[in-house]
CSV table of C-alpha atoms in Angstrom, one decimal:
chain,number,residue,atom,x,y,z
A,242,UNK,CA,-26.4,-26.3,7.5
A,243,UNK,CA,-22.9,-27.3,7.2
A,244,UNK,CA,-23.9,-29.5,4.2
A,245,UNK,CA,-25.0,-26.3,2.6
A,246,UNK,CA,-21.7,-24.7,3.3
A,247,UNK,CA,-19.8,-27.4,1.8
A,248,UNK,CA,-22.0,-27.1,-1.4
A,249,UNK,CA,-21.2,-23.3,-1.5
A,250,UNK,CA,-17.7,-24.0,-0.8
A,251,UNK,CA,-17.4,-26.6,-3.8
A,252,UNK,CA,-19.1,-24.2,-6.3
A,253,UNK,CA,-17.3,-21.3,-5.3
A,254,UNK,CA,-13.7,-22.8,-4.9
A,255,UNK,CA,-13.0,-24.3,-8.3
A,256,UNK,CA,-10.5,-21.9,-8.9
A,257,UNK,CA,-8.5,-23.5,-6.0
A,258,UNK,CA,-8.1,-26.3,-8.5
A,259,UNK,CA,-5.6,-23.9,-10.2
A,260,UNK,CA,-4.1,-22.8,-7.0
A,261,UNK,CA,-3.3,-26.2,-5.5
A,262,UNK,CA,-0.2,-24.6,-3.4
A,263,UNK,CA,-2.9,-22.8,-1.2
A,264,UNK,CA,-4.8,-25.8,-0.1
A,265,UNK,CA,-2.5,-26.3,2.9
A,266,UNK,CA,-2.9,-22.5,3.8
A,267,UNK,CA,-6.6,-22.8,3.4
A,268,UNK,CA,-7.0,-26.0,5.5
A,269,UNK,CA,-5.0,-24.2,8.4
A,270,UNK,CA,-7.3,-21.5,8.2
A,271,UNK,CA,-10.2,-23.8,8.9
A,272,UNK,CA,-8.5,-25.6,11.6
A,273,UNK,CA,-7.2,-22.6,13.5
A,274,UNK,CA,-10.8,-21.1,13.2
A,275,UNK,CA,-12.8,-24.2,14.1
A,276,UNK,CA,-10.5,-26.2,16.5
A,277,UNK,CA,-8.3,-23.4,18.1
A,278,UNK,CA,-10.7,-20.6,17.9
A,279,UNK,CA,-7.8,-18.4,16.7
A,280,UNK,CA,-8.7,-15.6,14.0
A,281,UNK,CA,-7.5,-15.9,10.5
A,282,UNK,CA,-7.7,-13.3,7.9
A,283,UNK,CA,-9.1,-14.8,4.6
A,284,UNK,CA,-9.7,-12.0,2.3
A,285,UNK,CA,-8.8,-8.4,1.5
A,286,UNK,CA,-10.9,-6.0,-0.9
A,287,UNK,CA,-8.6,-3.2,-2.6
A,288,UNK,CA,-10.5,-0.4,-3.5
A,289,UNK,CA,-7.9,0.8,-6.0
A,290,UNK,CA,-9.3,4.4,-6.8
A,291,UNK,CA,-12.6,6.2,-6.7
A,292,UNK,CA,-13.0,7.2,-10.2
A,293,UNK,CA,-15.6,5.2,-12.4
A,294,UNK,CA,-16.4,5.5,-16.2
A,295,UNK,CA,-20.2,4.5,-15.4
A,296,UNK,CA,-22.4,6.5,-13.2
A,297,UNK,CA,-24.6,4.1,-11.1
A,298,UNK,CA,-27.5,5.5,-9.3
A,299,UNK,CA,-26.3,4.0,-5.9
A,300,UNK,CA,-22.4,4.6,-6.5
A,301,UNK,CA,-20.9,4.0,-3.2
A,302,UNK,CA,-17.1,5.2,-4.3
A,303,UNK,CA,-17.3,8.6,-5.1
A,304,UNK,CA,-17.8,10.0,-1.9
A,305,UNK,CA,-14.3,8.7,-1.0
A,306,UNK,CA,-12.4,10.7,-3.3
A,307,UNK,CA,-9.9,13.3,-1.6
A,308,UNK,CA,-8.8,16.0,-3.3
A,309,UNK,CA,-5.4,16.6,-1.5
A,310,UNK,CA,-4.3,13.0,-1.1
A,311,UNK,CA,-2.4,10.3,-3.4
A,312,UNK,CA,-3.4,6.7,-3.9
A,313,UNK,CA,-1.8,3.8,-2.8
A,314,UNK,CA,1.4,2.9,-4.8
A,315,UNK,CA,2.5,-0.4,-6.2
A,316,UNK,CA,5.3,-0.7,-3.7
A,317,UNK,CA,2.7,0.1,-1.0
A,318,UNK,CA,0.4,-2.7,-2.2
A,319,UNK,CA,3.4,-5.0,-2.3
A,320,UNK,CA,4.0,-4.1,1.6
A,321,UNK,CA,0.5,-4.5,2.7
A,322,UNK,CA,-0.2,-7.7,0.8
A,323,UNK,CA,3.1,-9.3,2.5
A,324,UNK,CA,1.3,-8.3,5.8
A,325,UNK,CA,-2.1,-9.8,5.0
A,326,UNK,CA,-0.7,-12.9,3.6
A,327,UNK,CA,1.3,-13.4,6.9
A,328,UNK,CA,-1.9,-13.0,8.7
A,329,UNK,CA,-3.6,-16.0,6.8
A,330,UNK,CA,-5.1,-13.9,3.8
A,331,UNK,CA,-4.9,-15.6,0.3
A,332,UNK,CA,-7.8,-14.0,-1.6
A,333,UNK,CA,-7.7,-10.6,-3.1
A,334,UNK,CA,-10.8,-8.7,-4.3
A,335,UNK,CA,-10.0,-5.7,-6.5
A,336,UNK,CA,-12.7,-3.1,-6.8
A,337,UNK,CA,-12.8,0.7,-7.0
A,338,UNK,CA,-14.5,3.0,-8.7
A,339,UNK,CA,-13.5,0.8,-11.7
A,340,UNK,CA,-10.3,-1.2,-11.3
A,341,UNK,CA,-9.3,-1.2,-14.8
A,342,UNK,CA,-9.0,2.7,-14.7
A,343,UNK,CA,-5.7,2.3,-13.0
A,344,UNK,CA,-3.1,2.3,-15.3
A,345,UNK,CA,-0.7,0.5,-12.9
A,346,UNK,CA,-3.1,-2.6,-12.4
A,347,UNK,CA,-1.0,-5.1,-14.0
A,348,UNK,CA,2.0,-3.8,-11.7
A,349,UNK,CA,-0.4,-4.2,-8.7
A,350,UNK,CA,-1.1,-7.7,-9.7
A,351,UNK,CA,2.4,-8.6,-10.0
A,352,UNK,CA,3.5,-7.6,-6.6
A,353,UNK,CA,0.6,-9.6,-4.9
A,354,UNK,CA,2.3,-13.0,-5.5
A,355,UNK,CA,0.1,-14.0,-8.0
A,356,UNK,CA,1.0,-17.9,-8.2
A,357,UNK,CA,0.0,-18.2,-4.7
A,358,UNK,CA,-3.1,-15.7,-4.5
A,359,UNK,CA,-6.6,-16.0,-5.6
A,360,UNK,CA,-7.6,-12.8,-7.6
A,361,UNK,CA,-11.1,-11.5,-8.4
A,362,UNK,CA,-11.7,-8.6,-10.3
A,363,UNK,CA,-15.2,-6.6,-9.8
A,364,UNK,CA,-15.4,-4.6,-12.8
A,365,UNK,CA,-18.5,-2.9,-15.2
A,366,UNK,CA,-16.7,-4.5,-18.2
A,367,UNK,CA,-16.8,-1.3,-20.4
A,368,UNK,CA,-12.9,-1.4,-20.5
A,369,UNK,CA,-12.5,-5.2,-21.3
A,370,UNK,CA,-12.0,-6.9,-24.5
A,371,UNK,CA,-10.3,-10.1,-25.6
A,372,UNK,CA,-7.1,-8.9,-25.4
A,373,UNK,CA,-7.6,-7.2,-21.9
A,374,UNK,CA,-9.0,-10.6,-20.5
A,375,UNK,CA,-6.4,-12.3,-21.7
A,376,UNK,CA,-3.7,-9.8,-20.1
A,377,UNK,CA,-5.8,-10.5,-17.0
A,378,UNK,CA,-5.6,-14.4,-17.2
A,379,UNK,CA,-2.0,-13.9,-17.8
A,380,UNK,CA,-1.5,-11.9,-14.7
A,381,UNK,CA,-3.1,-14.3,-12.3
A,382,UNK,CA,-6.8,-13.2,-12.4
A,383,UNK,CA,-9.1,-16.2,-12.1
A,384,UNK,CA,-12.6,-14.7,-11.3
A,385,UNK,CA,-14.4,-11.8,-12.9
A,386,UNK,CA,-17.6,-10.0,-11.1
A,387,UNK,CA,-19.4,-8.2,-13.8
A,388,UNK,CA,-21.9,-5.7,-12.5
A,389,UNK,CA,-25.3,-6.5,-13.7
A,390,UNK,CA,-28.8,-5.2,-12.0
A,391,UNK,CA,-31.4,-6.3,-14.7
A,392,UNK,CA,-32.0,-8.9,-17.4
A,393,UNK,CA,-33.7,-5.8,-19.3
A,394,UNK,CA,-30.9,-3.9,-20.8
A,395,UNK,CA,-32.8,-0.7,-20.7
A,396,UNK,CA,-33.4,-1.1,-16.7
A,397,UNK,CA,-29.8,-2.3,-16.4
A,398,UNK,CA,-28.3,0.7,-18.3
A,399,UNK,CA,-30.4,3.2,-16.3
A,400,UNK,CA,-29.4,1.9,-13.0
A,401,UNK,CA,-25.7,1.5,-14.1
A,402,UNK,CA,-25.8,4.9,-15.8
A,403,UNK,CA,-23.8,3.7,-18.9
A,404,UNK,CA,-25.6,3.2,-22.7
A,405,UNK,CA,-24.7,-0.1,-23.7
A,406,UNK,CA,-23.8,-1.7,-20.4
A,407,UNK,CA,-25.8,-4.7,-20.5
A,408,UNK,CA,-24.9,-5.6,-24.2
A,409,UNK,CA,-21.2,-5.1,-22.9
A,410,UNK,CA,-21.9,-7.5,-20.2
A,411,UNK,CA,-23.2,-10.1,-22.2
A,412,UNK,CA,-20.2,-9.9,-24.6
A,413,UNK,CA,-17.6,-9.9,-21.4
A,414,UNK,CA,-19.7,-12.9,-20.4
A,415,UNK,CA,-19.1,-15.0,-23.4
A,416,UNK,CA,-15.4,-14.1,-23.9
A,417,UNK,CA,-15.0,-14.7,-20.3
A,418,UNK,CA,-16.1,-17.8,-20.3
A,419,UNK,CA,-14.3,-19.2,-23.4
A,420,UNK,CA,-11.1,-18.0,-21.8
A,421,UNK,CA,-11.6,-20.2,-18.6
A,422,UNK,CA,-12.8,-17.3,-16.0
A,423,UNK,CA,-15.1,-18.2,-13.3
A,424,UNK,CA,-17.5,-15.7,-14.0
A,425,UNK,CA,-20.1,-13.8,-11.5
A,426,UNK,CA,-22.7,-11.4,-11.7
A,427,UNK,CA,-22.6,-8.7,-9.1
A,428,UNK,CA,-26.3,-7.5,-8.4
A,429,UNK,CA,-27.5,-5.1,-5.8
A,430,UNK,CA,-30.5,-6.3,-3.7
A,431,UNK,CA,-33.0,-3.7,-2.5
A,432,UNK,CA,-36.4,-3.3,-0.9
A,433,UNK,CA,-39.3,-4.4,-3.3
A,434,UNK,CA,-36.6,-5.9,-5.6
A,435,UNK,CA,-37.0,-9.6,-4.6
A,436,UNK,CA,-38.6,-10.1,-8.2
A,437,UNK,CA,-35.7,-9.0,-9.7
A,438,UNK,CA,-33.7,-11.3,-7.4
A,439,UNK,CA,-35.5,-14.1,-8.7
A,440,UNK,CA,-35.0,-13.2,-12.4
A,441,UNK,CA,-30.9,-12.8,-11.7
A,442,UNK,CA,-30.8,-15.9,-10.0
A,443,UNK,CA,-32.8,-17.8,-12.8
A,444,UNK,CA,-30.4,-16.3,-15.5
A,445,UNK,CA,-27.3,-16.9,-13.6
A,446,UNK,CA,-28.3,-20.7,-13.1
A,447,UNK,CA,-29.3,-21.1,-16.8
A,448,UNK,CA,-25.9,-19.6,-18.0
A,449,UNK,CA,-23.7,-21.8,-15.5
A,450,UNK,CA,-22.2,-18.7,-13.9
A,451,UNK,CA,-22.2,-17.5,-10.4
A,452,UNK,CA,-24.2,-14.5,-8.7
A,453,UNK,CA,-22.8,-12.5,-5.8
A,454,UNK,CA,-25.5,-10.3,-3.7
A,455,UNK,CA,-24.8,-7.0,-2.4
A,456,UNK,CA,-27.4,-5.5,-0.3
A,457,UNK,CA,-28.8,-1.8,-0.6
A,458,UNK,CA,-27.4,0.4,2.1
A,459,UNK,CA,-27.6,4.0,2.8
A,460,UNK,CA,-24.1,5.0,1.7
A,461,UNK,CA,-22.9,6.9,-1.4
A,462,UNK,CA,-25.5,8.3,-3.5
A,463,UNK,CA,-28.3,6.5,-1.6
A,464,UNK,CA,-27.1,8.2,1.8
A,465,UNK,CA,-30.6,9.7,2.6
A,466,UNK,CA,-32.6,6.6,0.7
A,467,UNK,CA,-33.7,5.0,3.7
A,468,UNK,CA,-36.4,3.2,1.6
A,469,UNK,CA,-34.1,1.1,-0.4
A,470,UNK,CA,-33.1,-1.1,2.9
A,471,UNK,CA,-34.7,-4.5,2.8
A,472,UNK,CA,-37.2,-5.3,5.4
A,473,UNK,CA,-36.5,-8.2,8.0
A,474,UNK,CA,-38.9,-10.6,6.0
A,475,UNK,CA,-36.9,-9.7,2.7
A,476,UNK,CA,-33.8,-10.2,4.5
A,477,UNK,CA,-34.8,-13.8,5.5
A,478,UNK,CA,-36.0,-14.4,2.2
A,479,UNK,CA,-32.5,-13.4,0.7
A,480,UNK,CA,-31.0,-15.7,3.5
A,481,UNK,CA,-33.1,-18.2,2.1
A,482,UNK,CA,-31.7,-17.8,-1.3
A,483,UNK,CA,-28.3,-18.0,-0.3
A,484,UNK,CA,-28.7,-21.4,1.5
A,485,UNK,CA,-30.9,-23.0,-1.1
A,486,UNK,CA,-28.8,-22.2,-4.5
A,487,UNK,CA,-25.1,-22.9,-4.0
A,488,UNK,CA,-24.4,-20.7,-7.0
A,489,UNK,CA,-25.5,-17.6,-5.1
A,490,UNK,CA,-22.9,-15.8,-3.3
A,491,UNK,CA,-22.3,-13.0,-0.6
A,492,UNK,CA,-19.9,-12.2,2.1
A,493,UNK,CA,-21.9,-14.4,4.4
A,494,UNK,CA,-21.8,-17.7,2.7
A,495,UNK,CA,-18.3,-18.8,2.9
A,496,UNK,CA,-16.4,-18.4,6.1
A,497,UNK,CA,-13.8,-20.4,8.0
A,498,UNK,CA,-16.1,-20.6,10.8
A,499,UNK,CA,-18.6,-22.5,8.5
A,500,UNK,CA,-21.3,-20.2,9.9
A,501,UNK,CA,-23.4,-17.9,7.9
A,502,UNK,CA,-22.2,-14.5,9.1
A,503,UNK,CA,-20.8,-11.2,8.3
A,504,UNK,CA,-16.9,-11.7,8.1
A,505,UNK,CA,-16.0,-8.0,8.2
A,506,UNK,CA,-13.4,-7.2,10.8
A,507,UNK,CA,-12.6,-10.6,11.2
A,508,UNK,CA,-12.1,-12.9,8.2
A,509,UNK,CA,-12.4,-9.9,5.6
A,510,UNK,CA,-10.9,-6.3,5.5
A,511,UNK,CA,-11.5,-3.6,2.9
A,512,UNK,CA,-8.5,-1.1,2.3
A,513,UNK,CA,-9.5,2.1,0.6
A,514,UNK,CA,-7.4,3.5,-2.2
A,515,UNK,CA,-5.8,5.9,0.5
A,516,UNK,CA,-5.1,2.9,2.9
A,517,UNK,CA,-8.0,3.3,5.3
A,518,UNK,CA,-8.8,-0.2,6.9
A,519,UNK,CA,-12.5,-1.0,6.9
A,520,UNK,CA,-15.1,-3.9,7.6
A,521,UNK,CA,-16.1,-3.7,4.1
A,522,UNK,CA,-16.0,-1.3,1.2
A,523,UNK,CA,-19.5,0.2,2.2
A,524,UNK,CA,-19.0,0.2,5.9
A,525,UNK,CA,-17.4,3.8,6.1
A,526,UNK,CA,-15.9,3.1,9.5
A,527,UNK,CA,-12.3,3.0,9.4
A,528,UNK,CA,-10.0,1.7,12.2
A,529,UNK,CA,-6.4,2.8,11.0
A,530,UNK,CA,-4.5,3.6,8.0
A,531,UNK,CA,-1.8,0.8,6.9
A,532,UNK,CA,0.5,4.0,5.7
A,533,UNK,CA,1.0,4.6,9.3
A,534,UNK,CA,0.5,1.6,11.2
A,535,UNK,CA,0.7,-2.3,10.5
A,536,UNK,CA,-2.1,-4.0,9.5
A,537,UNK,CA,-2.2,-6.4,12.2
A,538,UNK,CA,-2.4,-3.6,14.6
A,539,UNK,CA,-5.5,-2.2,12.9
A,540,UNK,CA,-6.9,-5.7,12.6
A,541,UNK,CA,-6.8,-6.4,16.2
A,542,UNK,CA,-8.3,-3.1,16.8
A,543,UNK,CA,-11.2,-4.2,14.6
A,544,UNK,CA,-11.7,-7.4,16.3
A,545,UNK,CA,-12.7,-5.6,19.4
A,546,UNK,CA,-14.9,-3.4,17.6
A,547,UNK,CA,-18.5,-4.4,19.4
A,548,UNK,CA,-20.1,-4.8,16.2
A,549,UNK,CA,-17.8,-7.3,14.5
A,550,UNK,CA,-17.1,-8.9,17.8
A,551,UNK,CA,-20.7,-10.0,18.1
A,552,UNK,CA,-20.3,-12.2,14.7
A,553,UNK,CA,-23.6,-10.9,13.4
A,554,UNK,CA,-25.7,-13.1,11.1
A,555,UNK,CA,-27.2,-9.9,9.4
A,556,UNK,CA,-25.6,-7.5,7.0
A,557,UNK,CA,-24.4,-4.7,9.2
A,558,UNK,CA,-24.7,-2.2,6.8
A,559,UNK,CA,-27.9,-3.7,4.7
A,560,UNK,CA,-30.2,-5.3,7.3
A,561,UNK,CA,-28.7,-4.5,11.0
A,562,UNK,CA,-31.1,-1.6,11.7
A,563,UNK,CA,-29.6,-0.7,14.9
A,564,UNK,CA,-25.9,-0.5,13.3
A,565,UNK,CA,-27.2,1.5,10.8
A,566,UNK,CA,-29.1,3.9,12.9
A,567,UNK,CA,-25.8,4.1,15.2
A,568,UNK,CA,-22.8,4.3,12.9
A,569,UNK,CA,-24.0,4.9,9.2
A,570,UNK,CA,-26.7,7.5,9.1
A,571,UNK,CA,-24.6,9.9,10.9
A,572,UNK,CA,-22.1,10.0,8.3
A,573,UNK,CA,-24.6,11.5,5.7
A,574,UNK,CA,-22.7,14.5,3.9
A,575,UNK,CA,-19.3,13.5,5.2
A,576,UNK,CA,-16.2,12.5,3.2
A,577,UNK,CA,-15.8,8.9,4.0
A,578,UNK,CA,-14.5,6.8,5.8
A,579,UNK,CA,-14.5,8.3,9.2
A,580,UNK,CA,-12.2,6.8,11.7
A,581,UNK,CA,-14.0,5.1,14.6
A,582,UNK,CA,-12.7,7.5,17.1
A,583,UNK,CA,-13.7,10.7,14.8
A,584,UNK,CA,-17.4,9.5,14.5
A,585,UNK,CA,-19.4,12.4,14.8
A,586,UNK,CA,-22.1,10.5,17.5
A,587,UNK,CA,-20.7,7.4,18.4
A,588,UNK,CA,-16.9,7.6,18.8
A,589,UNK,CA,-14.8,4.8,20.4
A,590,UNK,CA,-11.0,6.1,21.4
A,591,UNK,CA,-8.5,3.7,19.6
A,592,UNK,CA,-6.9,2.7,23.0
A,593,UNK,CA,-10.2,1.4,24.1
A,594,UNK,CA,-10.0,-1.1,21.1
A,595,UNK,CA,-6.2,-1.9,21.5
A,596,UNK,CA,-6.6,-4.3,24.4
A,597,UNK,CA,-5.5,-7.8,23.7
A,598,UNK,CA,-8.3,-9.9,21.7
């Protein structure tokens, strides 16, 4: 298992060659986790907005839109990232909605210490052209995650709800590789979709790019689509893929703990466009808001949440049926995220999570 972790680390950390200054911080994260058994934050995913210029059938962002609230400002992102970096974080994932719709995207990048931060942009590629990619590279982005859900253009465009999406992704792959980006495909794995997974993995390997798995979950437009969830046997198959193919990546495969486990709430956090802090962008349970509390306070609270504390080998929102039944299904029809103490069926008072870890 450790050998496989090292293989994954080598493949997915090529970008560190361009961020040599981060090596001591990364090694410190491993040492504190493996030797001292101390929690270290690694990655923060920022969902910059809820809007998008495609209409994916599974869209997980649209239900997060609030009518009477404002998005986090550039200054707020600067403050949040300083706090996260102090807790050990060195990696930022920028998502949405579609992050390139933020007119101040480059201002946000500029205040997150780009020389000492690894940035990954998750995008549908529709707004990307050569000049935009050049600007992203200059701003410090080294990794591009392009949404793609089929090697068949018509099937992909139907899933992603945008005519021409497949062709645009193909163009972007070529241009991004020419400009030296690390390129990944971001694909959703669902029930009865393992044949598609085989095809996507083969395509990525043949084109020397990485691939990121996201498990289908009963969130967003699929709130009531319970038949999209993987079966236990399918989940085991997906895990085998991640272990056997270094170019396949997910949240579970690269951890300071050197274990295959969900990092949500411990090594990784997701922060909504309004400042709500969650374990990941599709796990619609929040534990506080960085506009009103320090990130460290919220992070400590999350580490006491029983589902995060148990260090699950399963994806909580994609394959842990107990978690899905208890925490995710009750949110059907609600504006999300929902703070844990306001959960409709299984609330936990914040004071009960504020005890010392």
